[in-house]
Short mmCIF file of C-alpha atoms in Angstrom, two decimals:
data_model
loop_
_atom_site.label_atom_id
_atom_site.label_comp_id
_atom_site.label_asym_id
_atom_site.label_seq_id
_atom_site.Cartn_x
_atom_site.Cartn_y
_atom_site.Cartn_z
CA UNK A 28 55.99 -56.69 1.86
CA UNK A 29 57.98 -57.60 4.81
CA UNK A 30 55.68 -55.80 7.19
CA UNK A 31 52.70 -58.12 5.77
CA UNK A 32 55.26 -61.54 6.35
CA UNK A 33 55.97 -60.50 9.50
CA UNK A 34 52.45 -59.89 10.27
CA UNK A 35 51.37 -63.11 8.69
CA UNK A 36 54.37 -65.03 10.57
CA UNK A 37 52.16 -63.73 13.47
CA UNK A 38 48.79 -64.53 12.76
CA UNK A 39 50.09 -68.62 11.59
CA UNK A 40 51.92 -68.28 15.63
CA UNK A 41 48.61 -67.01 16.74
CA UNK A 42 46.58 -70.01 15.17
CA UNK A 43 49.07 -72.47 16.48
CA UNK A 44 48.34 -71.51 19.98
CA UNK A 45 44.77 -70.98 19.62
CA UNK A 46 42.19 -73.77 19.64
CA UNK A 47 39.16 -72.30 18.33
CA UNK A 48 38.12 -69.68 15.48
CA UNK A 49 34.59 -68.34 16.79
CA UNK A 50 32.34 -65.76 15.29
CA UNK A 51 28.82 -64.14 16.38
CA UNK A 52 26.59 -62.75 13.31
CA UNK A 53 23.86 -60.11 13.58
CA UNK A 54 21.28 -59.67 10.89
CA UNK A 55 18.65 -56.93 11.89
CA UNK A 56 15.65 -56.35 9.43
CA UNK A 57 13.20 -54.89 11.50
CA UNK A 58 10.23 -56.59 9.78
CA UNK A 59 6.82 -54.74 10.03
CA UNK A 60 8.34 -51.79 11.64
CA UNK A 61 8.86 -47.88 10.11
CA UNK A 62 13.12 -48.85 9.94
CA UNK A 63 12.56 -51.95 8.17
CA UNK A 64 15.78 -53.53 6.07
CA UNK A 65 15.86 -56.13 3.43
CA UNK A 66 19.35 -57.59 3.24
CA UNK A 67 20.39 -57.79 6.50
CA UNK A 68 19.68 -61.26 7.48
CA UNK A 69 20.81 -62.36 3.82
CA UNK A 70 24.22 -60.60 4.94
CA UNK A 71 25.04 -62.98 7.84
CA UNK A 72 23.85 -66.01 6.02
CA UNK A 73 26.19 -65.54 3.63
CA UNK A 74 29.11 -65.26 5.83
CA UNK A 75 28.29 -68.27 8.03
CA UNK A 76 28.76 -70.15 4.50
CA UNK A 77 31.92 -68.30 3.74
CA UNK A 78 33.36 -68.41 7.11
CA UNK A 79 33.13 -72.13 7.41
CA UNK A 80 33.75 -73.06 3.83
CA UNK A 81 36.63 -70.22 3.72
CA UNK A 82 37.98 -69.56 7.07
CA UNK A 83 37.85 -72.98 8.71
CA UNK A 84 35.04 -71.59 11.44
CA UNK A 85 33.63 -75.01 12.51
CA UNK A 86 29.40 -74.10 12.17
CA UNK A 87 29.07 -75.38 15.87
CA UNK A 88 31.28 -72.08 16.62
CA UNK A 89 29.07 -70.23 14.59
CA UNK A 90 26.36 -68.38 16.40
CA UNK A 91 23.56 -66.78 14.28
CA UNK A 92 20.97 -64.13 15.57
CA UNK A 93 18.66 -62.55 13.33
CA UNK A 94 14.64 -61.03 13.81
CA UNK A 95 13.42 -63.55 11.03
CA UNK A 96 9.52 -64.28 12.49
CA UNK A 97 11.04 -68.21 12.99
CA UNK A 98 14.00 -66.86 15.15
CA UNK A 99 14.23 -68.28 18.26
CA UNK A 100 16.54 -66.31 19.83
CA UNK A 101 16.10 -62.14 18.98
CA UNK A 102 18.97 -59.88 18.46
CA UNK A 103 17.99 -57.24 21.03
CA UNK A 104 20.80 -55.52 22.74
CA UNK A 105 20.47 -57.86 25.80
CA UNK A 106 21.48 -60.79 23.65
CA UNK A 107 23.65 -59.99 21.81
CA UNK A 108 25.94 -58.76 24.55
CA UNK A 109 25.78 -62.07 25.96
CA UNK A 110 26.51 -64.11 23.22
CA UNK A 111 29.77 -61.55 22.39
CA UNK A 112 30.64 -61.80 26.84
CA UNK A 113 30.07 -65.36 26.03
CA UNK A 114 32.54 -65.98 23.19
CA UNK A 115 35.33 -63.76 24.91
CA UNK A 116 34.75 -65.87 28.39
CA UNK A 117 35.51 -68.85 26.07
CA UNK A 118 38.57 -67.58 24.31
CA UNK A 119 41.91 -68.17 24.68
CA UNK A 120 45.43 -67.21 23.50
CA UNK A 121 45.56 -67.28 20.15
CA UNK A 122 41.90 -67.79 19.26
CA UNK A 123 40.18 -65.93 16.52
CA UNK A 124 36.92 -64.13 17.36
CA UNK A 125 34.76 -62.59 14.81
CA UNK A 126 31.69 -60.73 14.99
CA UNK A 127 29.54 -59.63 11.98
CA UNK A 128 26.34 -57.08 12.14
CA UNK A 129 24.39 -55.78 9.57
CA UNK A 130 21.25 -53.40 10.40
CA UNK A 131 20.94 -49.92 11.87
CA UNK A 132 23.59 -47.60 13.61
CA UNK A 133 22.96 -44.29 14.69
CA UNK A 134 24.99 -41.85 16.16
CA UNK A 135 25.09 -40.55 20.05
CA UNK A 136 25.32 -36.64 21.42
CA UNK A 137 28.09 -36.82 23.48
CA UNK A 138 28.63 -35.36 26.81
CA UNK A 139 29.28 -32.25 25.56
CA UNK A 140 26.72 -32.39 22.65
CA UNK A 141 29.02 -33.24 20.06
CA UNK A 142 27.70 -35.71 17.85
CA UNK A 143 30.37 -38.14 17.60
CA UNK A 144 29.51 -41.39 19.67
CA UNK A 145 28.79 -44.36 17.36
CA UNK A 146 26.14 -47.24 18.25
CA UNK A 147 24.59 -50.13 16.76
CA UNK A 148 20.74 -50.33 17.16
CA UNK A 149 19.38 -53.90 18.01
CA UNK A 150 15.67 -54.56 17.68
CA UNK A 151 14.18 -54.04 20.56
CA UNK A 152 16.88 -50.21 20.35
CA UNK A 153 18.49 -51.23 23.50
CA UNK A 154 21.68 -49.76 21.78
CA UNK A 155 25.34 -50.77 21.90
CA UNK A 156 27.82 -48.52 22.07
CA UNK A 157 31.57 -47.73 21.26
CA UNK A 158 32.61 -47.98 24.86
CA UNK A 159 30.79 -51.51 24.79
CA UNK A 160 33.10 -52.84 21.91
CA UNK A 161 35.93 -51.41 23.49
CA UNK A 162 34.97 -53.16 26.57
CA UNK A 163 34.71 -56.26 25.08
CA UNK A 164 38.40 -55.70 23.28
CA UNK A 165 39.96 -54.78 26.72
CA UNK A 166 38.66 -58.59 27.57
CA UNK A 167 40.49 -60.43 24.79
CA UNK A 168 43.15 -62.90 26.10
CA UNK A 169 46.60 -62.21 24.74
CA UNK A 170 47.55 -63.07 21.21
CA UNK A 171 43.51 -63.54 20.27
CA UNK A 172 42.33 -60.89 17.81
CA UNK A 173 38.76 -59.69 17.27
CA UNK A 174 37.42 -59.13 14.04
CA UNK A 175 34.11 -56.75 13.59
CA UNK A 176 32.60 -55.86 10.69
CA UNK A 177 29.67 -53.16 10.90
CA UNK A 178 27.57 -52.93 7.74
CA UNK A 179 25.63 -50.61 9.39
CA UNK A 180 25.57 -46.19 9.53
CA UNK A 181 28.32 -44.16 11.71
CA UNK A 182 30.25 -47.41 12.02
CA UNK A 183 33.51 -45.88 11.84
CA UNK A 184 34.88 -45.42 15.37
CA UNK A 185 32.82 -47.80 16.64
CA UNK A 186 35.83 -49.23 18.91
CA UNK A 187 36.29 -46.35 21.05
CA UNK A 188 39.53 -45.21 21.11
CA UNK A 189 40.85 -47.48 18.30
CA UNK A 190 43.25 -46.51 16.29
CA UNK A 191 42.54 -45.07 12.52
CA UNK A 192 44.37 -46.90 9.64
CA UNK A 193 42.11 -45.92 6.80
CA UNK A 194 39.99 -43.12 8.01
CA UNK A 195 37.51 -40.20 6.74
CA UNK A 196 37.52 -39.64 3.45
CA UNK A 197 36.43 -35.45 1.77
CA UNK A 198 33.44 -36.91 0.59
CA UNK A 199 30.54 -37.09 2.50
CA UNK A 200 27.12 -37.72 1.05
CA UNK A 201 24.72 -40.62 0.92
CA UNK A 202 24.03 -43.18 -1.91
CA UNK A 203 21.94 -41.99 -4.98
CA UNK A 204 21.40 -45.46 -6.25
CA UNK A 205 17.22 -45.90 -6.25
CA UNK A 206 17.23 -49.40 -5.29
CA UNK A 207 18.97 -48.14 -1.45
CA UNK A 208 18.09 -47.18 1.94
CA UNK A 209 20.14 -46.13 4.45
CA UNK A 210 20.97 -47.85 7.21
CA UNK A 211 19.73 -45.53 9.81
CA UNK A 212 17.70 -44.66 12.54
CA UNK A 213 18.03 -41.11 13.31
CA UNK A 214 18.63 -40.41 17.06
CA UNK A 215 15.59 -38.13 17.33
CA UNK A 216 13.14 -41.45 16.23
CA UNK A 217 15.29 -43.34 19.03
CA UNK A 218 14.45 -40.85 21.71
CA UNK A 219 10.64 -40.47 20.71
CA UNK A 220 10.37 -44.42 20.60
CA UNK A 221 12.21 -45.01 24.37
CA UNK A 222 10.07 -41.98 25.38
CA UNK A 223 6.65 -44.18 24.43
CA UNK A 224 7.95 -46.76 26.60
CA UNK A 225 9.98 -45.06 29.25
CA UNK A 226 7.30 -42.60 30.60
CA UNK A 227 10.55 -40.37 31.05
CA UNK A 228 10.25 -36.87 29.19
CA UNK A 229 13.70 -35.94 29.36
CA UNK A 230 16.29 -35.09 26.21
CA UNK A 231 18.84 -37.71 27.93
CA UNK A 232 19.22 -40.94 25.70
CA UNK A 233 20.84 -42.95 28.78
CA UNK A 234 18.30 -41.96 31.24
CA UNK A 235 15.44 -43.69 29.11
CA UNK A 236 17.56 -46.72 28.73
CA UNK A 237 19.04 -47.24 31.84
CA UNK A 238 14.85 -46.71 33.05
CA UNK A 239 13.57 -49.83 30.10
CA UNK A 240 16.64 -51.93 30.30
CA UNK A 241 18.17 -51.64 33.65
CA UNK A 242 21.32 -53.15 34.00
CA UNK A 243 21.16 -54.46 31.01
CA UNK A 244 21.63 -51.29 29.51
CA UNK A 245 25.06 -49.97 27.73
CA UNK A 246 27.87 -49.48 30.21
CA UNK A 247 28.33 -46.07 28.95
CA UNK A 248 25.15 -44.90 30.23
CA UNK A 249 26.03 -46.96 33.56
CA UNK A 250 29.28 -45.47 34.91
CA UNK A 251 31.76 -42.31 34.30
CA UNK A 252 34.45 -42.76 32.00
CA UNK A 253 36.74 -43.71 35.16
CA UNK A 254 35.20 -46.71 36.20
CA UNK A 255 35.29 -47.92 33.10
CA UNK A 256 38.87 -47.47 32.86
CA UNK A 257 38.52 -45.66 29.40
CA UNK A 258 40.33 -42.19 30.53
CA UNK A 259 43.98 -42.47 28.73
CA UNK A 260 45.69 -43.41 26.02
CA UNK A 261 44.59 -46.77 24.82
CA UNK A 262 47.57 -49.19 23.98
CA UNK A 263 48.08 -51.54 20.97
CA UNK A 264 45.07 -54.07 21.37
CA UNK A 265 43.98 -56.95 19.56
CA UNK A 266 40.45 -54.81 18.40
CA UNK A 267 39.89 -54.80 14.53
CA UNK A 268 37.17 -52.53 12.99
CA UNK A 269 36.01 -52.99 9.34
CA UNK A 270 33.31 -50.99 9.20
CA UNK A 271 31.13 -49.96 6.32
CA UNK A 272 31.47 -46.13 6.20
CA UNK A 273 32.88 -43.44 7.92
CA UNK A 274 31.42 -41.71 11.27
CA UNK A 275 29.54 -38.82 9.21
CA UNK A 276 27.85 -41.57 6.40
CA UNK A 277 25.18 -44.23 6.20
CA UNK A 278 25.90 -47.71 4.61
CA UNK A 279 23.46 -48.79 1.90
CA UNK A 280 21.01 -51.64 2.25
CA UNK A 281 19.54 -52.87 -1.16
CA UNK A 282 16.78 -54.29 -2.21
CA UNK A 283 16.94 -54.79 -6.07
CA UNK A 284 13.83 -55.87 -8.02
CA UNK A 285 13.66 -59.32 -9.53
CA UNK A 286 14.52 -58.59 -12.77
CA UNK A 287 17.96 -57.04 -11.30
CA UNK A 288 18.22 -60.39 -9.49
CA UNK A 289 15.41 -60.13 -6.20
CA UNK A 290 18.24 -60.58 -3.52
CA UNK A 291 18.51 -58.06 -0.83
CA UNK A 292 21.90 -56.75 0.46
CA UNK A 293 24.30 -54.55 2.03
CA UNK A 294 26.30 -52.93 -0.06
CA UNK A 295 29.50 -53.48 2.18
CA UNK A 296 29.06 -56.97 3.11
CA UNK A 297 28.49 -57.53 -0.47
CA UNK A 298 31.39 -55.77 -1.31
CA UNK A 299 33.09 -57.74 1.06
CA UNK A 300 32.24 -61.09 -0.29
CA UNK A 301 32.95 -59.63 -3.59
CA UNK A 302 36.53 -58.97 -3.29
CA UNK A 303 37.08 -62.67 -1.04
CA UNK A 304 35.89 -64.65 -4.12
CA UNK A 305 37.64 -62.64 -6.24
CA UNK A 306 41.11 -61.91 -4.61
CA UNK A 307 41.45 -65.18 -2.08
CA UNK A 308 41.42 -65.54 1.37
CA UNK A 309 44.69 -63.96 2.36
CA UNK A 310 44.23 -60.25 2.35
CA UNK A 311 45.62 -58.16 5.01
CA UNK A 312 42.43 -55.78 6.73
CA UNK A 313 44.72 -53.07 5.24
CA UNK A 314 43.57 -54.63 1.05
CA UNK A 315 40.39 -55.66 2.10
CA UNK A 316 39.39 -52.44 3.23
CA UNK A 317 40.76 -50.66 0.42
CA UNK A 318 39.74 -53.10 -2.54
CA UNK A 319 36.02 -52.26 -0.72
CA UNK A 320 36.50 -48.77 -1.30
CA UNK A 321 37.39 -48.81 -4.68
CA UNK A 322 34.66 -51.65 -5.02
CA UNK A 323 31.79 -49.44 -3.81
CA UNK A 324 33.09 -46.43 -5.52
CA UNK A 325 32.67 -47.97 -9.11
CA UNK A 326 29.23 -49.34 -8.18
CA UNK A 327 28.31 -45.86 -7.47
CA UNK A 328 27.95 -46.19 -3.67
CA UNK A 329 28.85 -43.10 -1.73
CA UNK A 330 30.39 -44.45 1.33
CA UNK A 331 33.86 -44.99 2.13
CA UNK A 332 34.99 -48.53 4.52
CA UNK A 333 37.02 -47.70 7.65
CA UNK A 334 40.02 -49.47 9.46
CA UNK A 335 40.74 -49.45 12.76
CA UNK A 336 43.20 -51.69 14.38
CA UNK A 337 46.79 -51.75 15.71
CA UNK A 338 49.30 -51.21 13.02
CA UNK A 339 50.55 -55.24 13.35
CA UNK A 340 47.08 -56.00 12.33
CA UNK A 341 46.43 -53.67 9.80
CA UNK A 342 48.93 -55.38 7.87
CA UNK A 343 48.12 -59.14 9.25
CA UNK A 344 45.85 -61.76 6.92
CA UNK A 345 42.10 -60.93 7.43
CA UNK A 346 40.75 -63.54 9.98
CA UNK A 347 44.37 -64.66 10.00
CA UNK A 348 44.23 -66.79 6.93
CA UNK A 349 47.07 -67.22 5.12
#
């Protein structure tokens, strides 16, 4: 379509400019723990070898964090908010940024105890929020783009205030394949966990974090929505949100036996790396996301993939390949 030329016209002007295509990936199994996940490390693995054998990501632009026991570097919420402040400090018009996560989300009462906040949940639960990512987006230099994918539970809306391309679908339930586990940490297990450590007895998620991690907890438990400059309308960024289900459902993590193959996996990433080999590398966000859907549907997966982006980028090549 012309909208997709256009859009890829864009992405090729983009690359020109830009020097570097960068990515962070996440893997979160929680070994040894009452959450533990199976396929979440294998998730990122696999995209490091798609992304440079696929994308053109150079593997010395490649960062990797996962809680394997040989990890040198954890995934707690500390670190990975420095490696993502540390690839948008190096970016530059044009570049590509991508970040990957596969393990837990969980979703936040709001301010007025609606439950419609959205966070990812590193290992050590010092959790990221949607007004982090959107942080980080406000950040980007111009004509960058920022690529997250979030194969992880209430990831939909996980940019705050991003625009909805492909949004909620009717359905809502959770996978009934045997071999799955959702990828969740219900908020209540959050609370009585930072309670053991905090000392704090108080219903207030923020005031147990801000307590453990200090400053190096979430912004949105920091300041008012004024200081971070979030009150408004949010224009046309350069944010891109795959994620792996919609804001009400969990995203499936299996672990089949080894006569079904032994290889642990999300079902979204999988899905994901599905439809690359299958379809190519130039996609729009708008296909990707949709092939996924129909993907998971026919595998019996019930969980519907989200888009939210700008409607330039909902049309433009995924990781601007063309």
């Amino acid at each position: 379509s012309l909208n997709y030329e256009n859009s890829a016209i864009s992405c090729i002007q983009k690359m020109e400019m830009g020097k570097k295509r960068m990515a962070i990936l996440v893997g979160c199994n929680y070994p040894n723990s009452p959450n533990e996940l199976h396929g979440c490390i294998n998730d990122v693995l696999s995209m490091h070898d798609t992304l440079a054998s696929r994308f053109g990501f150079e593997p010395k632009n490649i960062e990797v964090l996962t809680d394997a026991p040989d990890s040198l570097v954890m995934p707690t919420g500390a670190n990975i908010m420095k490696a993502l402040n540390r690839m948008i400090d190096q970016a530059e018009p044009g570049d590509v940024l991508y970040f990957h996560y596969s393990g837990h989300g969980t979703r936040l009462p709001s301010k007025h105890g609606i439950w419609h906040d959205e966070a990812i949940v590193p290992c050590d639960m010092n959790l990221i929020t949607d007004v982090d990512f959107r942080r980080l987006v406000n950040r980007l230099p111009e004509k960058s783009s920022f690529t997250i994918i979030s194969d992880s539970c209430h990831s939909g809306g996980l940019i705050d205030k991003e625009k909805e391309q492909i949004g909620p679908s009717a359905t809502n339930s959770t996978s009934s394949l045997t071999a799955s586990c959702p990828k969740i940490i219900p908020i209540d297990n959050i609370l009585d966990h930072l309670t053991s450590l905090s000392g704090i007895q108080s219903p207030d998620i923020g005031a147990h974090l801000s307590q453990i991690f200090g400053n190096e907890a979430s912004t949105k438990y920091l300041q008012n929505d004024v200081q971070l400059g979030l009150s408004g309308p949010i224009h046309p960024d350069s944010g891109i949100l795959l994620s792996g289900c919609q804001s009400n459902e969990t995203s499936a993590d299996m672990n089949p036996t080894l006569e079904e193959g032994g290889k642990a996996y999300g079902a979204f990433s999988n899905a994901i790396q599905t439809i690359l080999k299958e379809h190519g590398t130039s996609l729009s966000n708008r296909e990707l996301v949709t092939k996924t859907r129909e993907l998971l549907q026919a595998q019996g997966f019930y969980q519907h993939p989200c888009l939210y982006c700008s409607d330039d980028n909902a049309d433009a090549p995924f990781l601007c390949k063309t």
